[in-house]
PDB file of C-alpha atoms in Angstrom:
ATOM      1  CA  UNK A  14     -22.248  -5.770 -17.713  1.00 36.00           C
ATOM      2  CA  UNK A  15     -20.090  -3.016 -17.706  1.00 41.00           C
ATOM      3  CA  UNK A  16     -17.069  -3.186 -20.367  1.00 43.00           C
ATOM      4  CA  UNK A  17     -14.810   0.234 -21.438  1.00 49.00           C
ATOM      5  CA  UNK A  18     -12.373  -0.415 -23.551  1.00 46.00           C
ATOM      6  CA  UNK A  19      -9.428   1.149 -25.376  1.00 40.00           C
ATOM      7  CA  UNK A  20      -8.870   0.499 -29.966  1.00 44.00           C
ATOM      8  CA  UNK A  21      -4.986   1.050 -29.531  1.00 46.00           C
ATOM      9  CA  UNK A  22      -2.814   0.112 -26.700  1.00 82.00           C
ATOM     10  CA  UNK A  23       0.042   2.062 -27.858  1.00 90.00           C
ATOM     11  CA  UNK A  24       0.214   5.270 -30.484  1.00 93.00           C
ATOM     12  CA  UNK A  25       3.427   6.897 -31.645  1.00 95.00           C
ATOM     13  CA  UNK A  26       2.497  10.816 -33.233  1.00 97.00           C
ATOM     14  CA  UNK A  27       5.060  12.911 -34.511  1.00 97.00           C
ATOM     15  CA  UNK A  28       5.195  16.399 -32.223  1.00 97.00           C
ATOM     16  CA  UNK A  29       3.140  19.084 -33.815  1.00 97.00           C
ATOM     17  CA  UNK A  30       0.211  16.498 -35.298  1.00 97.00           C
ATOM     18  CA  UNK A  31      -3.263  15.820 -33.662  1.00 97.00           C
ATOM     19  CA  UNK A  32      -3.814  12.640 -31.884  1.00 97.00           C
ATOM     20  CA  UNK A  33      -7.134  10.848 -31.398  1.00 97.00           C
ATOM     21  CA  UNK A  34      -7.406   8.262 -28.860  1.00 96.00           C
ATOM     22  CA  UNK A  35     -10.478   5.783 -28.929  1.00 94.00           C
ATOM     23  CA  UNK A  36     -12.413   4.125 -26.427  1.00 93.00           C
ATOM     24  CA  UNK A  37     -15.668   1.808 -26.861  1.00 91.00           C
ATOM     25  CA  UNK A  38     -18.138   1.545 -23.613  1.00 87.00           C
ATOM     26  CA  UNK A  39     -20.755  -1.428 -23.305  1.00 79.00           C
ATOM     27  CA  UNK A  40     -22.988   0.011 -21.050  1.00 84.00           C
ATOM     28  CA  UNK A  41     -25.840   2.542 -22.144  1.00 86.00           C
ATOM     29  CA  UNK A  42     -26.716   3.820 -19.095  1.00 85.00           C
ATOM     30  CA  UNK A  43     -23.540   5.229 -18.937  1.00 87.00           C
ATOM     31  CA  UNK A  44     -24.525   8.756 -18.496  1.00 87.00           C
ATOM     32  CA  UNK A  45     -21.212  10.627 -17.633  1.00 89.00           C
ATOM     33  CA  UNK A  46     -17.197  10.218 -19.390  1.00 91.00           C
ATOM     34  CA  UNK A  47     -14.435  11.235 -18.466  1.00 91.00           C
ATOM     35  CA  UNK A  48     -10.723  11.134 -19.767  1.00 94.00           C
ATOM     36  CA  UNK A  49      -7.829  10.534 -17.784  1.00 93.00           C
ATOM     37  CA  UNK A  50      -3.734  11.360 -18.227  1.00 95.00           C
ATOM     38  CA  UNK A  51      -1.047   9.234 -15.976  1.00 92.00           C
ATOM     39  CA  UNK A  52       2.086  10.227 -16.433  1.00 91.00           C
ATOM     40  CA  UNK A  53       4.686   7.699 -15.290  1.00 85.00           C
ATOM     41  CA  UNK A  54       5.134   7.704 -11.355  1.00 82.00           C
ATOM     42  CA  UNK A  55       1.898   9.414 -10.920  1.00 87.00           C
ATOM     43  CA  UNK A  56      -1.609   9.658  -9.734  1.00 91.00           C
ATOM     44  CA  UNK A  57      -4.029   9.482 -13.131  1.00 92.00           C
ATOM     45  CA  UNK A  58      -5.398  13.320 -13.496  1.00 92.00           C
ATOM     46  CA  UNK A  59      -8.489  14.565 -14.677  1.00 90.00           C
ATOM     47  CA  UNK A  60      -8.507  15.863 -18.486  1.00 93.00           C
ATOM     48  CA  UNK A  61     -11.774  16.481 -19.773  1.00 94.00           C
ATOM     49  CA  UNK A  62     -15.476  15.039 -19.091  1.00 92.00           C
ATOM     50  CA  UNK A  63     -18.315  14.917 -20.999  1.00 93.00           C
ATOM     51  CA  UNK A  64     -22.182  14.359 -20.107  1.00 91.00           C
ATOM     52  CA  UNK A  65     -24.544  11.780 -22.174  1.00 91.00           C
ATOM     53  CA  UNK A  66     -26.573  15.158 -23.182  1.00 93.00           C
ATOM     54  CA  UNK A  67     -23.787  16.450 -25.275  1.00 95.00           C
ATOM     55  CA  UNK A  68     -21.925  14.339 -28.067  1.00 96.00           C
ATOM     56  CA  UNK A  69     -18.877  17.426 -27.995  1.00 97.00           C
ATOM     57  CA  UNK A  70     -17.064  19.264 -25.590  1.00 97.00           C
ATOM     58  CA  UNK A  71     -14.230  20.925 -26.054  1.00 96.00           C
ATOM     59  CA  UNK A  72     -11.140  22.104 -23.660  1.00 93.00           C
ATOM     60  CA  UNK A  73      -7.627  23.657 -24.055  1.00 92.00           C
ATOM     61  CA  UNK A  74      -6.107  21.728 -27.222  1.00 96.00           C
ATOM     62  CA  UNK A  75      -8.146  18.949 -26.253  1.00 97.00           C
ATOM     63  CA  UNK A  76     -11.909  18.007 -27.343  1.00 97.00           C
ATOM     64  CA  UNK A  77     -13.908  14.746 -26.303  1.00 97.00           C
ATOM     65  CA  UNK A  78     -16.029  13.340 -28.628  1.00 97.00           C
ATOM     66  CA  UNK A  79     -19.134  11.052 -27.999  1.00 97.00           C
ATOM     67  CA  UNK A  80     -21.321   8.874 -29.986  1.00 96.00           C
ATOM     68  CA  UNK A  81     -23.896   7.313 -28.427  1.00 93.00           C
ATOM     69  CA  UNK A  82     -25.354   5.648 -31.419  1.00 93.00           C
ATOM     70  CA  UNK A  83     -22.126   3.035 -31.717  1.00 94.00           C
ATOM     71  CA  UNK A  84     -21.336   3.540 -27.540  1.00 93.00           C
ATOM     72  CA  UNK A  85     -18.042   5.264 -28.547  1.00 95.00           C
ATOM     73  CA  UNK A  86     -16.016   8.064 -27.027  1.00 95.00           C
ATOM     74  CA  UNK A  87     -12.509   9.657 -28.488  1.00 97.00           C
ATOM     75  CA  UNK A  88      -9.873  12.110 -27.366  1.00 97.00           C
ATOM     76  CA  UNK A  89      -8.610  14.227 -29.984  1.00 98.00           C
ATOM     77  CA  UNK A  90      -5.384  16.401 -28.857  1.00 98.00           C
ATOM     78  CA  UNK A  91      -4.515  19.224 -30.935  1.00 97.00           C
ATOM     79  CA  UNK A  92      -0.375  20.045 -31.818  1.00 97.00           C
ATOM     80  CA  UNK A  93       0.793  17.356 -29.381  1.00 97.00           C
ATOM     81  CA  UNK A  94       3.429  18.281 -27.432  1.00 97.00           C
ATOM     82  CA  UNK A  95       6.264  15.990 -25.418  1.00 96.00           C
ATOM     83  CA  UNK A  96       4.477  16.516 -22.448  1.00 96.00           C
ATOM     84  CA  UNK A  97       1.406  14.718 -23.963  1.00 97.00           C
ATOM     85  CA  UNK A  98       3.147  11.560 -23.816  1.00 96.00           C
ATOM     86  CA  UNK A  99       1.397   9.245 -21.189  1.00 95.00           C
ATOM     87  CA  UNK A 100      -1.709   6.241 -20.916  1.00 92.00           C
ATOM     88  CA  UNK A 101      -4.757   8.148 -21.325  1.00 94.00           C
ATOM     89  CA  UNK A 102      -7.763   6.278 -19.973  1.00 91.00           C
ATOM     90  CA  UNK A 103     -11.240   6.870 -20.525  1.00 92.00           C
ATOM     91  CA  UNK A 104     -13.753   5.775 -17.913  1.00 90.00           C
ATOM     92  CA  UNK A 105     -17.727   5.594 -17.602  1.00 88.00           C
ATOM     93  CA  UNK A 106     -19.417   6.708 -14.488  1.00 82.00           C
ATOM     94  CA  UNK A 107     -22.359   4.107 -14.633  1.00 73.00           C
ATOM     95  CA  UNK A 108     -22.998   3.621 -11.144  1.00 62.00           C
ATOM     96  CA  UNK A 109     -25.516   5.651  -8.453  1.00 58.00           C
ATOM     97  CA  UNK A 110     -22.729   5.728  -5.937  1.00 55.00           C
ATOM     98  CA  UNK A 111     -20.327   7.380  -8.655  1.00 56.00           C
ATOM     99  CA  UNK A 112     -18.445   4.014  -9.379  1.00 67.00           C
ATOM    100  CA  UNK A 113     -16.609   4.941 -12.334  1.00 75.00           C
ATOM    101  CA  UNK A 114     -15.402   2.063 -14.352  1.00 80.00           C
ATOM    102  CA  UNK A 115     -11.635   2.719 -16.409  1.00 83.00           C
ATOM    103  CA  UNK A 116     -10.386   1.281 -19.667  1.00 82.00           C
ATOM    104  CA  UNK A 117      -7.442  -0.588 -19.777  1.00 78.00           C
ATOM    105  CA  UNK A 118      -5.728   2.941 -21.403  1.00 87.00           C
ATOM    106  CA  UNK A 119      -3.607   3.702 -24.472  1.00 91.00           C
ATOM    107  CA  UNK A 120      -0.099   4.525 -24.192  1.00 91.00           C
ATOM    108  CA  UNK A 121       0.415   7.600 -26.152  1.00 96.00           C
ATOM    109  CA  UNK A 122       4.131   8.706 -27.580  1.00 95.00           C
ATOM    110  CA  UNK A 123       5.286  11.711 -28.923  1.00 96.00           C
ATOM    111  CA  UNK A 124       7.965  12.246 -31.349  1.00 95.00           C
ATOM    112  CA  UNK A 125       9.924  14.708 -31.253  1.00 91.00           C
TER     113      UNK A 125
ATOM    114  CA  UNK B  30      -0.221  19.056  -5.821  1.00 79.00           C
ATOM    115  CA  UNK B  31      -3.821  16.886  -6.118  1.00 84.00           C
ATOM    116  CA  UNK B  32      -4.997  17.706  -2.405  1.00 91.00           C
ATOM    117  CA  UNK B  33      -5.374  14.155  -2.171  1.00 96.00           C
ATOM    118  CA  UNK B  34      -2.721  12.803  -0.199  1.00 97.00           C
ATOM    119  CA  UNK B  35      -1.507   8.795   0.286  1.00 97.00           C
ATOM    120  CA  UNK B  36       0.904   7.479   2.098  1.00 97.00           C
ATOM    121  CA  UNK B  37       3.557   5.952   2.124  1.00 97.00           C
ATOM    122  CA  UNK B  38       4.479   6.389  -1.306  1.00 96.00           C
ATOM    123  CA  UNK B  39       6.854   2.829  -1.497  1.00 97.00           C
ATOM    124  CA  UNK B  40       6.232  -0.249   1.003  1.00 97.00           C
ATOM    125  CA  UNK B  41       8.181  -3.459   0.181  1.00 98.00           C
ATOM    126  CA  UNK B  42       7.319  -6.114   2.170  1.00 98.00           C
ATOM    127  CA  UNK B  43       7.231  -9.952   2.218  1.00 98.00           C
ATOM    128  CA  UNK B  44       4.674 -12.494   1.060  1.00 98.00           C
ATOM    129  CA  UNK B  45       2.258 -13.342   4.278  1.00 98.00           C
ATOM    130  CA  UNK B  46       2.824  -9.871   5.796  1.00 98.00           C
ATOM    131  CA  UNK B  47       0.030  -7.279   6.706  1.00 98.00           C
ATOM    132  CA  UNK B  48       0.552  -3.899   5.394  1.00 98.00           C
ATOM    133  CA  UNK B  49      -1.776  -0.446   5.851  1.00 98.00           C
ATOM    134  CA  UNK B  50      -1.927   1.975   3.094  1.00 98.00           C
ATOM    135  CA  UNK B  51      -3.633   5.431   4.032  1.00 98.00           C
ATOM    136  CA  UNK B  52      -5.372   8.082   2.210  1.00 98.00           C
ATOM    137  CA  UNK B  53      -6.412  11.705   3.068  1.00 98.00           C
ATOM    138  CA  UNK B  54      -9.238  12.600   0.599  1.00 96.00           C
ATOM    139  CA  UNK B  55      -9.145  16.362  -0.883  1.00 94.00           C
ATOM    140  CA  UNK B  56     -10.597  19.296   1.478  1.00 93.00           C
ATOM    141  CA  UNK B  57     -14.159  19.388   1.385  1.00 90.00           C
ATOM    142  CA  UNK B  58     -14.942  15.314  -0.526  1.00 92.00           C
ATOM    143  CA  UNK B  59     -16.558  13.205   1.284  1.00 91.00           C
ATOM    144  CA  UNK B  60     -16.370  10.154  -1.061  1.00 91.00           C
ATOM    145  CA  UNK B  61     -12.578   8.183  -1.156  1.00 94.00           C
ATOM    146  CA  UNK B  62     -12.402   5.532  -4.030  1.00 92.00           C
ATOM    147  CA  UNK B  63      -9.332   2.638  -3.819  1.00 95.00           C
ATOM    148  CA  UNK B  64      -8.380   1.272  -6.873  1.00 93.00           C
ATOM    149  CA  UNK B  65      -5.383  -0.998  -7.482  1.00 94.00           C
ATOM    150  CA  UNK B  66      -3.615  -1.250 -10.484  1.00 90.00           C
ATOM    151  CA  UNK B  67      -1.051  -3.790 -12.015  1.00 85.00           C
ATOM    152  CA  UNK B  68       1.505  -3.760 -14.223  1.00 72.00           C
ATOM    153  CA  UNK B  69       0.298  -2.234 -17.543  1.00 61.00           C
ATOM    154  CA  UNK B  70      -3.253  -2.624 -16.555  1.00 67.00           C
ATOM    155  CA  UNK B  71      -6.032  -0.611 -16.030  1.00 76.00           C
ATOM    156  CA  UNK B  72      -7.507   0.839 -12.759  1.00 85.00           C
ATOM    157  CA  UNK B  73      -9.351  -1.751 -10.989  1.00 88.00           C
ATOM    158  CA  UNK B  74     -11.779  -0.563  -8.236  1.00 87.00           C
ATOM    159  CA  UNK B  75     -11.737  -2.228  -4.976  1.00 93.00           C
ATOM    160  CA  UNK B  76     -14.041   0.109  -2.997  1.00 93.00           C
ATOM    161  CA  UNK B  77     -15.301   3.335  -2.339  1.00 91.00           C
ATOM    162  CA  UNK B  78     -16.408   4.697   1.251  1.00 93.00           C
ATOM    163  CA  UNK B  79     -18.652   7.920   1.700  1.00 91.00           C
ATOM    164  CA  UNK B  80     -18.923   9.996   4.937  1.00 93.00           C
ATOM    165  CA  UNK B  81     -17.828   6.988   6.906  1.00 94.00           C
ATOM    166  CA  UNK B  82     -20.153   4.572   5.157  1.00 94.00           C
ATOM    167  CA  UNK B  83     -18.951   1.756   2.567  1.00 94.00           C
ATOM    168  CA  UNK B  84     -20.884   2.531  -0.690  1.00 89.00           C
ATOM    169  CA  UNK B  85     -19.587   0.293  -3.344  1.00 86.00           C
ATOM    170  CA  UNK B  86     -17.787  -3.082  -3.713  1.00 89.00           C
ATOM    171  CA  UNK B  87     -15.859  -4.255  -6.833  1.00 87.00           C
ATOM    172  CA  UNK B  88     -13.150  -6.503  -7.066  1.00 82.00           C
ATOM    173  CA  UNK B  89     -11.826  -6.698  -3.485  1.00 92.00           C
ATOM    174  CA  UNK B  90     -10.143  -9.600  -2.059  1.00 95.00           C
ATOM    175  CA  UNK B  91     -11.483 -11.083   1.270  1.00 96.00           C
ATOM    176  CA  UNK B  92      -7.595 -10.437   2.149  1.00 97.00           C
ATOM    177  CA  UNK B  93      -8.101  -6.991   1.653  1.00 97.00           C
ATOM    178  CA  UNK B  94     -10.467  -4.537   4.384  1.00 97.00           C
ATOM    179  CA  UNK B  95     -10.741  -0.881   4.273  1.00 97.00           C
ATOM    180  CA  UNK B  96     -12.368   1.446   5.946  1.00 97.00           C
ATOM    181  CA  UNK B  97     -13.352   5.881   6.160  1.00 98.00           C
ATOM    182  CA  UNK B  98     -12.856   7.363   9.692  1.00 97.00           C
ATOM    183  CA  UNK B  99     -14.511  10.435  11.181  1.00 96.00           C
ATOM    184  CA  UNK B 100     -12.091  12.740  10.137  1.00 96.00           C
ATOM    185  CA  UNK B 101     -12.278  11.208   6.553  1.00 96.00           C
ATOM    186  CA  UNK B 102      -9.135   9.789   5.634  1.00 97.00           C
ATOM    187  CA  UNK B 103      -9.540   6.124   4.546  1.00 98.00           C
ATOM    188  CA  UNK B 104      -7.428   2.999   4.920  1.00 98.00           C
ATOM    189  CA  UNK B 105      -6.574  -0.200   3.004  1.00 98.00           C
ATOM    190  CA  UNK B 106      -5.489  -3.179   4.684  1.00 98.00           C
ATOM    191  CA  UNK B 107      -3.890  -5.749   2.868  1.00 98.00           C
ATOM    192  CA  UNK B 108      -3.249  -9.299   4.569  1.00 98.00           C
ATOM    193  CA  UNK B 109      -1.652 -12.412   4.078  1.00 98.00           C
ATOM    194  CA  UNK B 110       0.327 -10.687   1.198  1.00 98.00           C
ATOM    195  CA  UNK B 111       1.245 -12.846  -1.629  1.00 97.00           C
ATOM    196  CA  UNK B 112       3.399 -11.674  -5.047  1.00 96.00           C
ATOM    197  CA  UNK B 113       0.362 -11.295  -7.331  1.00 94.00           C
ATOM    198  CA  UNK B 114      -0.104  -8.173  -4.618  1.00 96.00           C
ATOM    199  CA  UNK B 115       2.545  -5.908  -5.786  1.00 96.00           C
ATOM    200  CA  UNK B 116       1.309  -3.189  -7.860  1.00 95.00           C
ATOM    201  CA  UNK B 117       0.471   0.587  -7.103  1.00 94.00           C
ATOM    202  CA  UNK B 118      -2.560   1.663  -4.796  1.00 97.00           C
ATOM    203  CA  UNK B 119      -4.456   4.711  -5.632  1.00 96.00           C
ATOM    204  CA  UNK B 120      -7.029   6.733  -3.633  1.00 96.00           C
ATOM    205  CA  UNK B 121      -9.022   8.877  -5.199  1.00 93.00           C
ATOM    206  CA  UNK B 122     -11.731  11.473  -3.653  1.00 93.00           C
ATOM    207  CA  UNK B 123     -14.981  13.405  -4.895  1.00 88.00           C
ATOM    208  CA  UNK B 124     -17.206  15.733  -3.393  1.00 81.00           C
ATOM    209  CA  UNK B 125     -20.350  13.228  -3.074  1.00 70.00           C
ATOM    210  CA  UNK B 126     -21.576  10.105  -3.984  1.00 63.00           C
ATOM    211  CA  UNK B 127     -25.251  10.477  -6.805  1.00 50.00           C
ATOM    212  CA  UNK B 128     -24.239  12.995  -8.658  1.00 48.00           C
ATOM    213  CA  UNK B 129     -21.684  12.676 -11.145  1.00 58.00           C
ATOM    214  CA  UNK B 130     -18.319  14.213 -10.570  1.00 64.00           C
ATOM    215  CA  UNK B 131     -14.543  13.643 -11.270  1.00 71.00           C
ATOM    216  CA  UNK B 132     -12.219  11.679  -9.294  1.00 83.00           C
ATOM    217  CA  UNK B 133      -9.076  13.502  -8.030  1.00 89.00           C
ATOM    218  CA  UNK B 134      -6.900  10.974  -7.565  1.00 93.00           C
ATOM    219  CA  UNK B 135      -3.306  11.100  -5.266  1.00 95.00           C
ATOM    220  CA  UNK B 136      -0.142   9.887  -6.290  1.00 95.00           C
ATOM    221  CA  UNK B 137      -0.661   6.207  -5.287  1.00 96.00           C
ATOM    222  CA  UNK B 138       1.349   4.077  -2.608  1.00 97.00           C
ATOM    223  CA  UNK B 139       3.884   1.548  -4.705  1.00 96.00           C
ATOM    224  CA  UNK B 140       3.360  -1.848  -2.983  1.00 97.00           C
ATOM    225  CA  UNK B 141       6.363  -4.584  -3.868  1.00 96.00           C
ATOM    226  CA  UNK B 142       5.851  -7.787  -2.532  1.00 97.00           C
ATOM    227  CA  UNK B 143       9.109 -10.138  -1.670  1.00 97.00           C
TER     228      UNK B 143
END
């Protein structure tokens, strides 16, 4: 059945480092990923996606990586910033009708 | 500013009431999404509607109905409320249902249950 799930509920990075956020998926015909950032009080919003053709993408400080091999996907964030600090949530679109199944998220904290 | 719009934002309300959360999807989608999520969980998805139709069923309560009007904007009834209800209520929307897209999602309708 369909399982995507996060390594590291909570991670604590010092402002200025990279962070890497993990998530494993159980379902191989999984063929689309995306990452999500919620931000207390709000609506989760769309960071970066990534299609099963590609195992690297890469946006604006941020890059998704995916390895189909082991069924894993990561967020790496580059200089994080205060306003990085949020759950992140990675989610599998699986589904014909576009149902798109979320991890439970990782709570990510940024020191100043 | 999402485009997707949900309201009300807050609802408190008591256990055994009926409450009706609504959702304006984002110019131009066709497909709205409910999910309901809990404290420090994850998203759970409920149900997704597309161009009036239902689409897709997850883990939706026999309590709970929705439904997609003409003009697109969805709503989620919730009956016979009970404590374990309270959590926050988000609609999301994409452009169409096979081909895979992003969810924009709106800033969620905070349901407390007395």
């Amino acid at each position: 059945g369909e399982n995507v799930g996060l390594h590291l509920p909570t991670l604590s990075v010092q402002e200025g480092d990279n962070s890497i956020i993990n998530c494993a998926y159980s379902n191989s015909a999984s063929d689309y990923f995306i990452w999500y950032k919620q931000e207390s009080g709000k609506g989760p919003q769309f960071i970066i996606d990534i299609r099963s053709n590609m195992d690297k993408r890469q946006g604006q400080r941020v890059t998704v990586l995916l390895n189909k091999t082991v069924k894993h996907l990561s967020l790496q964030i580059a200089a994080t910033q205060p306003g990085d600090s949020a759950v992140y949530f990675c989610a599998e679109n699986s589904g014909g009708y576009q149902k798109v199944t979320f991890g439970t998220g990782t709570k990510l904290q940024v020191i100043p | 500013d999402s485009g997707v719009t949900q309201t009300p934002k807050h609802l408190i309300t008591a256990t055994g009431q009926r409450v009706t959360l609504r959702c304006s999807p984002r110019s131009g989608d066709l497909s709205v999404y409910w999910y309901q999520q809990s404290l420090d969980q994850g998203l759970q998805f409920l149900i997704q509607y597309y161009n009036g139709e239902e689409r897709a069923k997850g883990n939706i309560l026999e309590r709970f109905s929705a439904q997609q009007f003409p003009d697109l904007h969805s709503e989620l009834n919730l009956s016979s409320l009970e404590l374990g209800d309270s959590a926050l209520y988000f609609c999301a929307s994409s452009v169409g249902v096979g081909s895979n897209y992003g969810y924009t999602f709106g800033s969620g309708t905070r349901l407390t249950v007395v």
